[in-house]
Short mmCIF file of C-alpha atoms in Angstrom, two decimals:
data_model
loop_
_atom_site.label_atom_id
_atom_site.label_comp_id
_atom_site.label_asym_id
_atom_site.label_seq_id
_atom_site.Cartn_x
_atom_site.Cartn_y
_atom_site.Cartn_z
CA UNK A 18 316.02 66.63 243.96
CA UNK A 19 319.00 67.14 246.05
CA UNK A 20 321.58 67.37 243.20
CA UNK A 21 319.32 70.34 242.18
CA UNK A 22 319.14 71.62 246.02
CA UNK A 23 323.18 71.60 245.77
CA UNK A 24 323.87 73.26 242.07
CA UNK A 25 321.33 75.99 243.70
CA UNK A 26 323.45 76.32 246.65
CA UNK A 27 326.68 76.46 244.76
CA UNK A 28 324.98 79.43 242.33
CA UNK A 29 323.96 81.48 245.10
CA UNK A 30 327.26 81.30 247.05
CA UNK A 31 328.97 82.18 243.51
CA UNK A 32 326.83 84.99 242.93
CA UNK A 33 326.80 86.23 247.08
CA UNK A 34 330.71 85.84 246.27
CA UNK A 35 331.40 87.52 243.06
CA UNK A 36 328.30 90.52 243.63
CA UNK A 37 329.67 92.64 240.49
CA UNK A 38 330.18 89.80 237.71
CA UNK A 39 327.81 87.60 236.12
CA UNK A 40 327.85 84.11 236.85
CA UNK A 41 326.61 81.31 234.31
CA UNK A 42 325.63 77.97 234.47
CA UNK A 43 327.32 75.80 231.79
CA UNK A 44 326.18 73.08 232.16
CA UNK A 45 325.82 70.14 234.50
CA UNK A 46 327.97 70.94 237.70
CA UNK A 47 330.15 73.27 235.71
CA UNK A 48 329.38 77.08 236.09
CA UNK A 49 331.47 80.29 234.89
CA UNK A 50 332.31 83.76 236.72
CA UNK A 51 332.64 86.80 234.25
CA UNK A 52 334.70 89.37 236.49
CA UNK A 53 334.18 92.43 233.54
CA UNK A 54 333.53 94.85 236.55
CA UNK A 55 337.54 95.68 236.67
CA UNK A 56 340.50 94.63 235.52
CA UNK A 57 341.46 91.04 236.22
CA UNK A 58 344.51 90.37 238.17
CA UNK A 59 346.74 86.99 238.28
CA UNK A 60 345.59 86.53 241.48
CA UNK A 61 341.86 87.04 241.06
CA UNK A 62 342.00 83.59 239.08
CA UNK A 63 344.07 81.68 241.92
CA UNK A 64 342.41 82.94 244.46
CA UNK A 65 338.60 82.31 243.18
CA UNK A 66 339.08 78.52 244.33
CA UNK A 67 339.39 79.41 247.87
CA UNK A 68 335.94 80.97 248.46
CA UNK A 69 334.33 77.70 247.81
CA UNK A 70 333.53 75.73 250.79
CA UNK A 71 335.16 71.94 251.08
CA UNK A 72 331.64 70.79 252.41
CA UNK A 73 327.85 71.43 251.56
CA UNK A 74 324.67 70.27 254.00
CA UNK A 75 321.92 69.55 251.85
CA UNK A 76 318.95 67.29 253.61
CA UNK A 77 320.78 65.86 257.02
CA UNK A 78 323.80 65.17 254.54
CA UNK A 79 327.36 66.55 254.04
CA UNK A 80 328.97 66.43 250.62
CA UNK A 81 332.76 67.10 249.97
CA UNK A 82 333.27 69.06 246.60
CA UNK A 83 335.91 69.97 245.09
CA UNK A 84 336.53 72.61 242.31
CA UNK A 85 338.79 73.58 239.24
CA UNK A 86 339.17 77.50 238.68
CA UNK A 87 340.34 78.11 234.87
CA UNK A 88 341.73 81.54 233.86
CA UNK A 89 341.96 82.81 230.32
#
């Protein structure tokens, strides 16, 4: 219940984030941002990591996350 509370919270901040690309869930805790709405700089890709918050609050709990931004 909570792990799906979280992977909901993490979708909705992607998608409040990145407003003009598509986001996907992979899989498990692994999701992708397509950023097809311009053309994608160097620092789009480094800088994606540091809209994501370092805690989440889900039930009276905090969580540390952490996350891995890959560019092709």
């Amino acid at each position: 219940k909570n792990g799906d509370m979280l992977l909901n919270k993490v979708a909705s901040h992607l998608e409040n984030t990145y407003q003009k690309s598509k986001v996907f869930r992979l899989g498990g805790d692994q999701f992708a941002v397509v950023l097809s709405h311009r053309k994608i700089e160097k620092r789009d890709v480094q800088n994606a990591g540091v809209t994501f918050p370092d805690t989440w609050s889900i039930e009276g709990m905090t969580l540390q996350l952490s996350s891995c931004v890959l560019g092709f």
